[in-house]
Amino acid sequence: VGFLNALVTPFHANHLSPYFGGGLGFVYDKSELNSISSGGVTIPVNSSSSKTSLAWDGLLGLDVSITNNFSLGGRYQYIWANTSTSFGTTGKIGDSSANVFTLQATYKF
């Protein structure tokens, strides 16, 4: 997964720096379906699919300056990817999404 994001920091006050943003990117996915089982019967399928698809994300975050060189922060990121895949004539897997929560520590040299 890779993204190119634009971030906006509307203000800096009392060592707090909230920000928001989003962007476009790509995701590489690979799906495999080896067999289907029903009622004790297993049918081998051995189908696979891989592709690079469009993705986008949106994020919200907050950085807190502890010193001039050190800050702590947190971020929420929503990711959506166009990963629809079809297997043969009847199987389909839909798009993917993820909710990512990140805690970070930053030191500036």
PDB file of C-alpha atoms in Angstrom:
ATOM      1  CA  VAL A   1       0.000   0.000   0.000  1.00  0.00           C
ATOM      2  CA  GLY A   2       1.293   3.480  -0.804  1.00  0.00           C
ATOM      3  CA  PHE A   3      -0.299   6.928  -0.517  1.00  0.00           C
ATOM      4  CA  LEU A   4       0.449  10.505  -1.456  1.00  0.00           C
ATOM      5  CA  ASN A   5      -1.329  12.636   1.160  1.00  0.00           C
ATOM      6  CA  ALA A   6      -1.983  16.341   1.637  1.00  0.00           C
ATOM      7  CA  LEU A   7      -2.141  17.476   5.269  1.00  0.00           C
ATOM      8  CA  VAL A   8      -3.614  20.685   6.701  1.00  0.00           C
ATOM      9  CA  THR A   9      -2.615  21.989  10.128  1.00  0.00           C
ATOM     10  CA  PRO A  10      -5.156  24.759  10.846  1.00  0.00           C
ATOM     11  CA  PHE A  11      -3.401  26.160  13.959  1.00  0.00           C
ATOM     12  CA  HIS A  12      -0.703  25.647  16.602  1.00  0.00           C
ATOM     13  CA  ALA A  13      -1.770  26.574  20.137  1.00  0.00           C
ATOM     14  CA  ASN A  14      -0.388  25.660  23.575  1.00  0.00           C
ATOM     15  CA  HIS A  15       1.928  23.023  22.073  1.00  0.00           C
ATOM     16  CA  LEU A  16      -1.015  21.350  20.267  1.00  0.00           C
ATOM     17  CA  SER A  17      -1.069  20.837  16.512  1.00  0.00           C
ATOM     18  CA  PRO A  18      -4.213  19.171  15.156  1.00  0.00           C
ATOM     19  CA  TYR A  19      -4.226  18.164  11.492  1.00  0.00           C
ATOM     20  CA  PHE A  20      -6.388  16.479   8.880  1.00  0.00           C
ATOM     21  CA  GLY A  21      -5.900  15.364   5.329  1.00  0.00           C
ATOM     22  CA  GLY A  22      -6.204  12.632   2.779  1.00  0.00           C
ATOM     23  CA  GLY A  23      -4.932  11.393  -0.493  1.00  0.00           C
ATOM     24  CA  LEU A  24      -4.802   8.870  -3.289  1.00  0.00           C
ATOM     25  CA  GLY A  25      -2.642   5.820  -3.596  1.00  0.00           C
ATOM     26  CA  PHE A  26      -2.398   2.235  -4.680  1.00  0.00           C
ATOM     27  CA  VAL A  27      -2.705  -1.222  -3.162  1.00  0.00           C
ATOM     28  CA  TYR A  28      -1.365  -4.524  -4.461  1.00  0.00           C
ATOM     29  CA  ASP A  29      -3.494  -7.508  -3.511  1.00  0.00           C
ATOM     30  CA  LYS A  30      -3.396 -11.219  -4.205  1.00  0.00           C
ATOM     31  CA  SER A  31      -6.368 -13.540  -3.640  1.00  0.00           C
ATOM     32  CA  GLU A  32      -6.393 -17.326  -3.844  1.00  0.00           C
ATOM     33  CA  LEU A  33      -9.233 -19.846  -3.759  1.00  0.00           C
ATOM     34  CA  ASN A  34      -7.905 -23.379  -3.425  1.00  0.00           C
ATOM     35  CA  SER A  35     -11.085 -25.407  -2.862  1.00  0.00           C
ATOM     36  CA  ILE A  36     -14.767 -25.264  -1.954  1.00  0.00           C
ATOM     37  CA  SER A  37     -16.274 -27.638   0.632  1.00  0.00           C
ATOM     38  CA  SER A  38     -19.944 -28.383   1.214  1.00  0.00           C
ATOM     39  CA  GLY A  39     -21.661 -31.363   2.816  1.00  0.00           C
ATOM     40  CA  GLY A  40     -18.386 -33.251   3.225  1.00  0.00           C
ATOM     41  CA  VAL A  41     -17.490 -32.871  -0.467  1.00  0.00           C
ATOM     42  CA  THR A  42     -14.432 -30.824  -1.439  1.00  0.00           C
ATOM     43  CA  ILE A  43     -13.997 -29.519  -4.968  1.00  0.00           C
ATOM     44  CA  PRO A  44     -10.543 -28.237  -5.978  1.00  0.00           C
ATOM     45  CA  VAL A  45     -10.698 -24.836  -7.659  1.00  0.00           C
ATOM     46  CA  ASN A  46      -7.091 -23.565  -7.639  1.00  0.00           C
ATOM     47  CA  SER A  47      -7.933 -20.056  -8.806  1.00  0.00           C
ATOM     48  CA  SER A  48      -5.913 -16.947  -8.009  1.00  0.00           C
ATOM     49  CA  SER A  49      -5.939 -13.273  -8.878  1.00  0.00           C
ATOM     50  CA  SER A  50      -3.523 -10.415  -8.257  1.00  0.00           C
ATOM     51  CA  LYS A  51      -3.638  -6.769  -9.244  1.00  0.00           C
ATOM     52  CA  THR A  52      -2.673  -3.238  -8.331  1.00  0.00           C
ATOM     53  CA  SER A  53      -5.713  -1.068  -7.596  1.00  0.00           C
ATOM     54  CA  LEU A  54      -6.729   2.468  -6.670  1.00  0.00           C
ATOM     55  CA  ALA A  55      -6.947   3.377  -2.980  1.00  0.00           C
ATOM     56  CA  TRP A  56      -7.732   6.541  -1.009  1.00  0.00           C
ATOM     57  CA  ASP A  57      -7.474   7.556   2.619  1.00  0.00           C
ATOM     58  CA  GLY A  58      -8.572  10.230   5.050  1.00  0.00           C
ATOM     59  CA  LEU A  59      -6.893  11.019   8.349  1.00  0.00           C
ATOM     60  CA  LEU A  60      -7.182  13.033  11.555  1.00  0.00           C
ATOM     61  CA  GLY A  61      -4.325  13.566  13.971  1.00  0.00           C
ATOM     62  CA  LEU A  62      -2.937  15.541  16.877  1.00  0.00           C
ATOM     63  CA  ASP A  63       0.697  16.272  17.793  1.00  0.00           C
ATOM     64  CA  VAL A  64       1.692  17.560  21.243  1.00  0.00           C
ATOM     65  CA  SER A  65       5.088  19.282  21.549  1.00  0.00           C
ATOM     66  CA  ILE A  66       6.876  18.175  24.712  1.00  0.00           C
ATOM     67  CA  THR A  67      10.109  20.103  23.949  1.00  0.00           C
ATOM     68  CA  ASN A  68      11.383  21.972  20.886  1.00  0.00           C
ATOM     69  CA  ASN A  69      12.769  18.687  19.527  1.00  0.00           C
ATOM     70  CA  PHE A  70      10.343  16.043  20.851  1.00  0.00           C
ATOM     71  CA  SER A  71       6.621  15.507  20.304  1.00  0.00           C
ATOM     72  CA  LEU A  72       4.019  12.807  20.896  1.00  0.00           C
ATOM     73  CA  GLY A  73       0.976  12.269  18.743  1.00  0.00           C
ATOM     74  CA  GLY A  74      -1.835  10.094  17.574  1.00  0.00           C
ATOM     75  CA  ARG A  75      -3.601   9.570  14.283  1.00  0.00           C
ATOM     76  CA  TYR A  76      -6.744   7.928  12.919  1.00  0.00           C
ATOM     77  CA  GLN A  77      -6.669   6.859   9.271  1.00  0.00           C
ATOM     78  CA  TYR A  78      -9.489   5.408   7.178  1.00  0.00           C
ATOM     79  CA  ILE A  79      -8.340   3.472   4.108  1.00  0.00           C
ATOM     80  CA  TRP A  80     -10.495   2.249   1.207  1.00  0.00           C
ATOM     81  CA  ALA A  81      -9.203   0.124  -1.675  1.00  0.00           C
ATOM     82  CA  ASN A  82     -10.846  -1.079  -4.878  1.00  0.00           C
ATOM     83  CA  THR A  83      -9.943  -4.753  -4.447  1.00  0.00           C
ATOM     84  CA  SER A  84     -12.974  -6.397  -6.070  1.00  0.00           C
ATOM     85  CA  THR A  85     -11.971  -9.821  -7.379  1.00  0.00           C
ATOM     86  CA  SER A  86     -13.981 -12.465  -9.215  1.00  0.00           C
ATOM     87  CA  PHE A  87     -13.344 -16.211  -9.108  1.00  0.00           C
ATOM     88  CA  GLY A  88     -14.709 -18.043 -12.116  1.00  0.00           C
ATOM     89  CA  THR A  89     -18.351 -17.252 -12.830  1.00  0.00           C
ATOM     90  CA  THR A  90     -19.873 -17.234  -9.334  1.00  0.00           C
ATOM     91  CA  GLY A  91     -17.369 -16.107  -6.691  1.00  0.00           C
ATOM     92  CA  LYS A  92     -16.658 -12.472  -5.845  1.00  0.00           C
ATOM     93  CA  ILE A  93     -14.811 -10.647  -3.095  1.00  0.00           C
ATOM     94  CA  GLY A  94     -15.718  -6.971  -2.582  1.00  0.00           C
ATOM     95  CA  ASP A  95     -13.756  -3.811  -1.883  1.00  0.00           C
ATOM     96  CA  SER A  96     -11.592  -3.495   1.242  1.00  0.00           C
ATOM     97  CA  SER A  97     -11.439  -0.878   3.968  1.00  0.00           C
ATOM     98  CA  ALA A  98      -9.434  -0.460   7.158  1.00  0.00           C
ATOM     99  CA  ASN A  99      -9.420   1.707  10.272  1.00  0.00           C
ATOM    100  CA  VAL A 100      -5.867   2.414  11.456  1.00  0.00           C
ATOM    101  CA  PHE A 101      -4.981   3.965  14.813  1.00  0.00           C
ATOM    102  CA  THR A 102      -1.354   5.091  15.276  1.00  0.00           C
ATOM    103  CA  LEU A 103       0.575   6.450  18.252  1.00  0.00           C
ATOM    104  CA  GLN A 104       3.851   8.168  17.418  1.00  0.00           C
ATOM    105  CA  ALA A 105       6.875   9.785  18.978  1.00  0.00           C
ATOM    106  CA  THR A 106       8.920  12.252  16.902  1.00  0.00           C
ATOM    107  CA  TYR A 107      12.400  13.561  17.591  1.00  0.00           C
ATOM    108  CA  LYS A 108      13.782  16.373  15.398  1.00  0.00           C
ATOM    109  CA  PHE A 109      17.573  16.564  15.083  1.00  0.00           C
TER     110      PHE A 109
END
